[in-house]
GROMACS .gro file of C-alpha atoms in nm:
model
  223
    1UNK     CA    1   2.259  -3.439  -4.998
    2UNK     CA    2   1.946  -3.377  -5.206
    3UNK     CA    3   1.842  -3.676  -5.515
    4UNK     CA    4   2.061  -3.673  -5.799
    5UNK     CA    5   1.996  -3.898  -6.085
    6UNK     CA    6   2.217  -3.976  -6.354
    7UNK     CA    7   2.191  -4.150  -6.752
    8UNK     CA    8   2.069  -4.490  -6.732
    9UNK     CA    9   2.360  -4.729  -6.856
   10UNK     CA   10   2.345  -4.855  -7.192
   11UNK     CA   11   2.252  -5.271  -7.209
   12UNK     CA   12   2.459  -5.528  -7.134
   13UNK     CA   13   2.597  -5.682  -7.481
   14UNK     CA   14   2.406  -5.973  -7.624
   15UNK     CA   15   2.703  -6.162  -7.646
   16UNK     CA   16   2.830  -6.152  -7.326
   17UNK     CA   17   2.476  -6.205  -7.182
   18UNK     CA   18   2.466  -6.571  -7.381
   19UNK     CA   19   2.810  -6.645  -7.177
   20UNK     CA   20   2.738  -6.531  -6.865
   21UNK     CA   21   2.441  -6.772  -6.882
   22UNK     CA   22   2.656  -7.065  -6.943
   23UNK     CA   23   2.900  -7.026  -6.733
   24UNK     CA   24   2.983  -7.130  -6.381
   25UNK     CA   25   2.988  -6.819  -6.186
   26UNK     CA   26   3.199  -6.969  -5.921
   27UNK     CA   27   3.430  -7.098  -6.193
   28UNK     CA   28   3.527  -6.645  -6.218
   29UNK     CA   29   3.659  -6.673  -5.866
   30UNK     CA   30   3.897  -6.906  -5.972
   31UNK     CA   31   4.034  -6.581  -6.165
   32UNK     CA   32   3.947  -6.256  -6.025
   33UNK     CA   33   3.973  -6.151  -5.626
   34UNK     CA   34   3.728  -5.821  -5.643
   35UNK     CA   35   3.347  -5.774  -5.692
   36UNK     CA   36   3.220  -6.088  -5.483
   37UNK     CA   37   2.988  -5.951  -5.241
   38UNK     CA   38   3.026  -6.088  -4.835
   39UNK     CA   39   2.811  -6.365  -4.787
   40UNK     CA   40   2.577  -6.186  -4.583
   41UNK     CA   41   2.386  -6.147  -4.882
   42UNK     CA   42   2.193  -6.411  -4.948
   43UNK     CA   43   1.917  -6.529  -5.191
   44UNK     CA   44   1.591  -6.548  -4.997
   45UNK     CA   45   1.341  -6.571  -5.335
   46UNK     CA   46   1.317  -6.727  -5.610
   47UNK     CA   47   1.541  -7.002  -5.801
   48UNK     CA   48   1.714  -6.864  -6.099
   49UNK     CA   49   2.035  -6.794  -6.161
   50UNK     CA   50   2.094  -6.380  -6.184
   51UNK     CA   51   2.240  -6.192  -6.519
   52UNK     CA   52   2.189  -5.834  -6.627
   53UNK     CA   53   2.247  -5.491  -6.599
   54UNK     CA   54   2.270  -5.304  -6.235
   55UNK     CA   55   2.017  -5.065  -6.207
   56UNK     CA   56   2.144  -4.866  -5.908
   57UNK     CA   57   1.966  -4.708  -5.624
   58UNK     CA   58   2.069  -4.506  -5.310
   59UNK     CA   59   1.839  -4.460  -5.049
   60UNK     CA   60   1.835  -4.279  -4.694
   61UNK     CA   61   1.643  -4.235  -4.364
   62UNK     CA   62   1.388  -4.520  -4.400
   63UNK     CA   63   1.312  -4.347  -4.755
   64UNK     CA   64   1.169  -4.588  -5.047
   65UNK     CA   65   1.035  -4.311  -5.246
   66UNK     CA   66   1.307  -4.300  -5.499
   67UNK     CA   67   1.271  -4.633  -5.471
   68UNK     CA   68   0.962  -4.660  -5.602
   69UNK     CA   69   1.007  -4.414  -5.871
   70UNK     CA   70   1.308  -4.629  -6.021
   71UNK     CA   71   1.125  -4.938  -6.000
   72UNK     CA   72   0.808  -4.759  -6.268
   73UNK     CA   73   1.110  -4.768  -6.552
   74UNK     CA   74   1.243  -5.128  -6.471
   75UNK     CA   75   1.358  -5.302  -6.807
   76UNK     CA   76   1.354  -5.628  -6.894
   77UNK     CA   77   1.705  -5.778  -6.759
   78UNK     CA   78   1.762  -5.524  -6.522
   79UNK     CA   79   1.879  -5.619  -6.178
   80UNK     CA   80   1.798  -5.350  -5.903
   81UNK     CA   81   2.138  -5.295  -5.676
   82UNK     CA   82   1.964  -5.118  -5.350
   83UNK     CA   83   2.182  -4.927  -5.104
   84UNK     CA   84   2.037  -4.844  -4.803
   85UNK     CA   85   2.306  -4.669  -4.654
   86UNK     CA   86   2.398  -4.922  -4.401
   87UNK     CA   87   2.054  -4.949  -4.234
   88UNK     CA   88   1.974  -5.315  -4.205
   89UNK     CA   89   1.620  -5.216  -3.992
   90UNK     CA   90   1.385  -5.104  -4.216
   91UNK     CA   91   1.270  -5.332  -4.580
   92UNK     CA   92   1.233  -5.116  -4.870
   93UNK     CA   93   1.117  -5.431  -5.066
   94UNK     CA   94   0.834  -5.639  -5.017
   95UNK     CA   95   0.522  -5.774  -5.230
   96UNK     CA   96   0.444  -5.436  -5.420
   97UNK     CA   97   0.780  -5.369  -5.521
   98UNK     CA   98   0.891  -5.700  -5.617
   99UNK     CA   99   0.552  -5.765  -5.812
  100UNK     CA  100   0.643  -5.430  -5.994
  101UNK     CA  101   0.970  -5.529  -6.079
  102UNK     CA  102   0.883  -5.858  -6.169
  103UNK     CA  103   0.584  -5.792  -6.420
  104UNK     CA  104   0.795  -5.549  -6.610
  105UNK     CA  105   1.067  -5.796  -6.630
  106UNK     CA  106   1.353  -5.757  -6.406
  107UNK     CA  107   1.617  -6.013  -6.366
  108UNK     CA  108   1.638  -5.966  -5.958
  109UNK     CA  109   1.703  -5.747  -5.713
  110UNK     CA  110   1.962  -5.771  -5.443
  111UNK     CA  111   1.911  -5.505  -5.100
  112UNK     CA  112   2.202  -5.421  -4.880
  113UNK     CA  113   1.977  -5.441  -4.599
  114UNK     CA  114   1.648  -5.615  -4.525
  115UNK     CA  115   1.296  -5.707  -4.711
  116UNK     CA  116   1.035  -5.845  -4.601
  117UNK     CA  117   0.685  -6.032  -4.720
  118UNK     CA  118   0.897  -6.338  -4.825
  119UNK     CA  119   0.577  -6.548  -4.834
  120UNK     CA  120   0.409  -6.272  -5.134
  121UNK     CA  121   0.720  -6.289  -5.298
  122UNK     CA  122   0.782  -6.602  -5.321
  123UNK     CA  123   0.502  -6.680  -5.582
  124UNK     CA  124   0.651  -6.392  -5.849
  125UNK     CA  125   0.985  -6.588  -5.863
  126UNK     CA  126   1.169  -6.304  -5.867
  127UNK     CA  127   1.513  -6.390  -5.741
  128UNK     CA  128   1.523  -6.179  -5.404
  129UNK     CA  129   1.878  -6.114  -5.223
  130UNK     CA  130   1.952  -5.946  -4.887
  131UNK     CA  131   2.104  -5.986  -4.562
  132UNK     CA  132   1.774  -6.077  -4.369
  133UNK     CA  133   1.377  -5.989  -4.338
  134UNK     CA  134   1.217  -5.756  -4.135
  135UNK     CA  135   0.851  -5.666  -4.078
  136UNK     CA  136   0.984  -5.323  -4.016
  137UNK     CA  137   0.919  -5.120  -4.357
  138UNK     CA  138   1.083  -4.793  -4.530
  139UNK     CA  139   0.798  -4.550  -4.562
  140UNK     CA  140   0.722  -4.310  -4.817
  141UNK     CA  141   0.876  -4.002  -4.695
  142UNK     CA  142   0.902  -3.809  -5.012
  143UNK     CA  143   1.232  -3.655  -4.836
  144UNK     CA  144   1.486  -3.470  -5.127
  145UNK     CA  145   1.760  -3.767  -5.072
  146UNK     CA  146   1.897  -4.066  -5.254
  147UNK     CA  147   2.022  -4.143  -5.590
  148UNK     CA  148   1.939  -4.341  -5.916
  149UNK     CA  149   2.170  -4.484  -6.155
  150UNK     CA  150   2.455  -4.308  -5.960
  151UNK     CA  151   2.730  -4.567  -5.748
  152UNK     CA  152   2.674  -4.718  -5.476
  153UNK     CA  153   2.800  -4.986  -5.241
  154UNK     CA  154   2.670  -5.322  -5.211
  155UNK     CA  155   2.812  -5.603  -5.005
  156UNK     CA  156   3.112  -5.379  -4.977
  157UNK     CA  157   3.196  -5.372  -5.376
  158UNK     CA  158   3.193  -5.044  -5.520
  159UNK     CA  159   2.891  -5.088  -5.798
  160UNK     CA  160   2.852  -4.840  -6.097
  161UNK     CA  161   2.504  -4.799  -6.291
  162UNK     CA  162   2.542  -5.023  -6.551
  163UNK     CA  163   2.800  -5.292  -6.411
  164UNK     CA  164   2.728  -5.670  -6.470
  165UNK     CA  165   2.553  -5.866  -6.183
  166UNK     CA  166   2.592  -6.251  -6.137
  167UNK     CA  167   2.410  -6.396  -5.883
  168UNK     CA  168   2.285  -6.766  -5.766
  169UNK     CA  169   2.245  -7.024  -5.520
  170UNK     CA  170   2.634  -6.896  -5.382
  171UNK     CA  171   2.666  -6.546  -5.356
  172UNK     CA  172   2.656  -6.183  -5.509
  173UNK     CA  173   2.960  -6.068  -5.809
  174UNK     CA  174   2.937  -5.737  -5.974
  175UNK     CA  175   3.200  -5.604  -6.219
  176UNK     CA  176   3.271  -5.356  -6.536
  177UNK     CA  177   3.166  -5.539  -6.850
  178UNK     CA  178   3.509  -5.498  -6.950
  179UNK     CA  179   3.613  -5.676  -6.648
  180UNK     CA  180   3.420  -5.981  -6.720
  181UNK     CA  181   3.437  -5.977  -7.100
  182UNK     CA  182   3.818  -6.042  -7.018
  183UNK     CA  183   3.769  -6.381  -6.801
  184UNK     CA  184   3.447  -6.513  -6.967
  185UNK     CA  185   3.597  -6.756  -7.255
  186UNK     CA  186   3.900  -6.879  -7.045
  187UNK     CA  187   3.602  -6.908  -6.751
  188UNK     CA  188   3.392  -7.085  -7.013
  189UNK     CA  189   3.712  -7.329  -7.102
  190UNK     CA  190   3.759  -7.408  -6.737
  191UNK     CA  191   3.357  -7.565  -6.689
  192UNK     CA  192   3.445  -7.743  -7.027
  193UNK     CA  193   3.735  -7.923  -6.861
  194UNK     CA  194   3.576  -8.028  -6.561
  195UNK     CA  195   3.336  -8.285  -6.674
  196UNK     CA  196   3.684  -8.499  -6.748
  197UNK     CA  197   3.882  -8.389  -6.481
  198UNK     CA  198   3.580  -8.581  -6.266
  199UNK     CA  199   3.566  -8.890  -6.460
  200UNK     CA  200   3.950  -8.921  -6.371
  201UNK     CA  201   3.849  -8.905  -6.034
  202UNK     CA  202   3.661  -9.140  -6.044
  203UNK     CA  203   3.922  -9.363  -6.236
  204UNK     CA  204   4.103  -9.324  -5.944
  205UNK     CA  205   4.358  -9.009  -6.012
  206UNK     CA  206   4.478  -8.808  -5.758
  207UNK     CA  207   4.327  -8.450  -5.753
  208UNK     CA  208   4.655  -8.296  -5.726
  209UNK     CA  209   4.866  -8.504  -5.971
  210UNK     CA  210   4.604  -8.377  -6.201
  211UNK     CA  211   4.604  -8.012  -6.100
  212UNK     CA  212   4.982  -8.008  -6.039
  213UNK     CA  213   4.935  -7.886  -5.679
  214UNK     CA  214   5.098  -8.256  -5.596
  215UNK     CA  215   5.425  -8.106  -5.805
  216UNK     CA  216   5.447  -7.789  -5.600
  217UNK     CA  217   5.418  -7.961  -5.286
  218UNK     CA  218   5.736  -8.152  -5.366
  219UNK     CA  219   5.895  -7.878  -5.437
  220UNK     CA  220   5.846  -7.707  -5.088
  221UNK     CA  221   6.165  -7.665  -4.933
  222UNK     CA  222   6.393  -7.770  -5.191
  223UNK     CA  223   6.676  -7.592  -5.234
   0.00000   0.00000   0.00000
């Protein structure tokens, strides 16, 4: 299939961006089942915790050339969604790349696949995620393949140009901004009730008298 490109997605709103930066991200999982990413993709650079805007690339046969056209028009925020087509052998990301992404501002970058030159990366900060490393590299092939801002797959979640990426220490959630929009405040309410829910704890409550999982149990076999 030759390179097809399509719009790039309009920003993420400013609003949502200021929640999404306060809140838990495990705390969503609490609510929502779809979008989490298998835990073969880990973080394997940098320290921050990941919001912004998925800037999604395809690419095919060992090819980062599209790649590295995508990665000249990197905005500030913008988190780089790579699909490599299910080849975990060669790493289209490594020092250049992630020093190009990371001067013109991007949020992270998360690979379905390898990278590689952790130890180059590492100093940029740029928050890094992938199933492994390789010193095996994509080449510049210039071959008529590969996507930008077009879906892809990433983790096994469906991800559309645009979609909000969380990621940190944990794992890898994508979703529709209307999606998220729709769990954020009660999300938000949830981290603002933990703080007490520990201190009882610690006063000696029972986790499930507090949660009402101790209730339920009870009622297990009644008739």
């Amino acid at each position: 299939m030759p390179f097809i490109t399509g719009p790039a997605p309009a920003p993420l709103p400013a609003e949502l961006v200021s929640k999404l930066s306060r809140v838990s991200f495990p705390t969503l999982g609490h609510y929502l089942e779809e979008g989490f990413a298998d835990f073969g993709i880990r973080r394997l650079t940098g320290t921050a915790r990941v919001v912004g805007r998925a800037v999604t690339v395809r690419i095919t046969d060992q090819d980062s050339t599209v790649l590295h056209h995508a990665a000249g028009w990197c905005e500030p925020g913008d988190v780089f969604v790579v699909d490599t087509g299910g080849d975990t052998r060669h790493a289209p990301v490594g020092e250049v790349l992630a020093a190009t992404l990371s001067i013109r501002g991007a949020a992270g970058v998360i690979v379905d696949g390898v990278v590689t030159d952790l130890d180059e990366v590492e100093p940029f900060g740029l928050p890094v995620y992938a199933r492994g490393s390789s010193v095996l590299t994509t080449k510049l092939l210039s071959l008529d393949a590969g996507g930008i801002h077009v879906p892809v797959v990433c983790g096994g979640v469906a991800v559309n140009p645009g979609d909000v990426v969380l990621a940190d220490r944990n794992g890898v959630f994508f979703a529709s901004v209307a999606v998220v929009e729709a769990i954020v405040d009660t999300a938000l309410a949830d981290d603002a009730e933990e703080p007490e829910l520990v201190e009882e704890l610690r006063r000696g409550a029972r986790l499930g008298e507090l949660t009402g999982a101790s209730e339920a149990v009870a009622g297990f076999g009644a008739s």
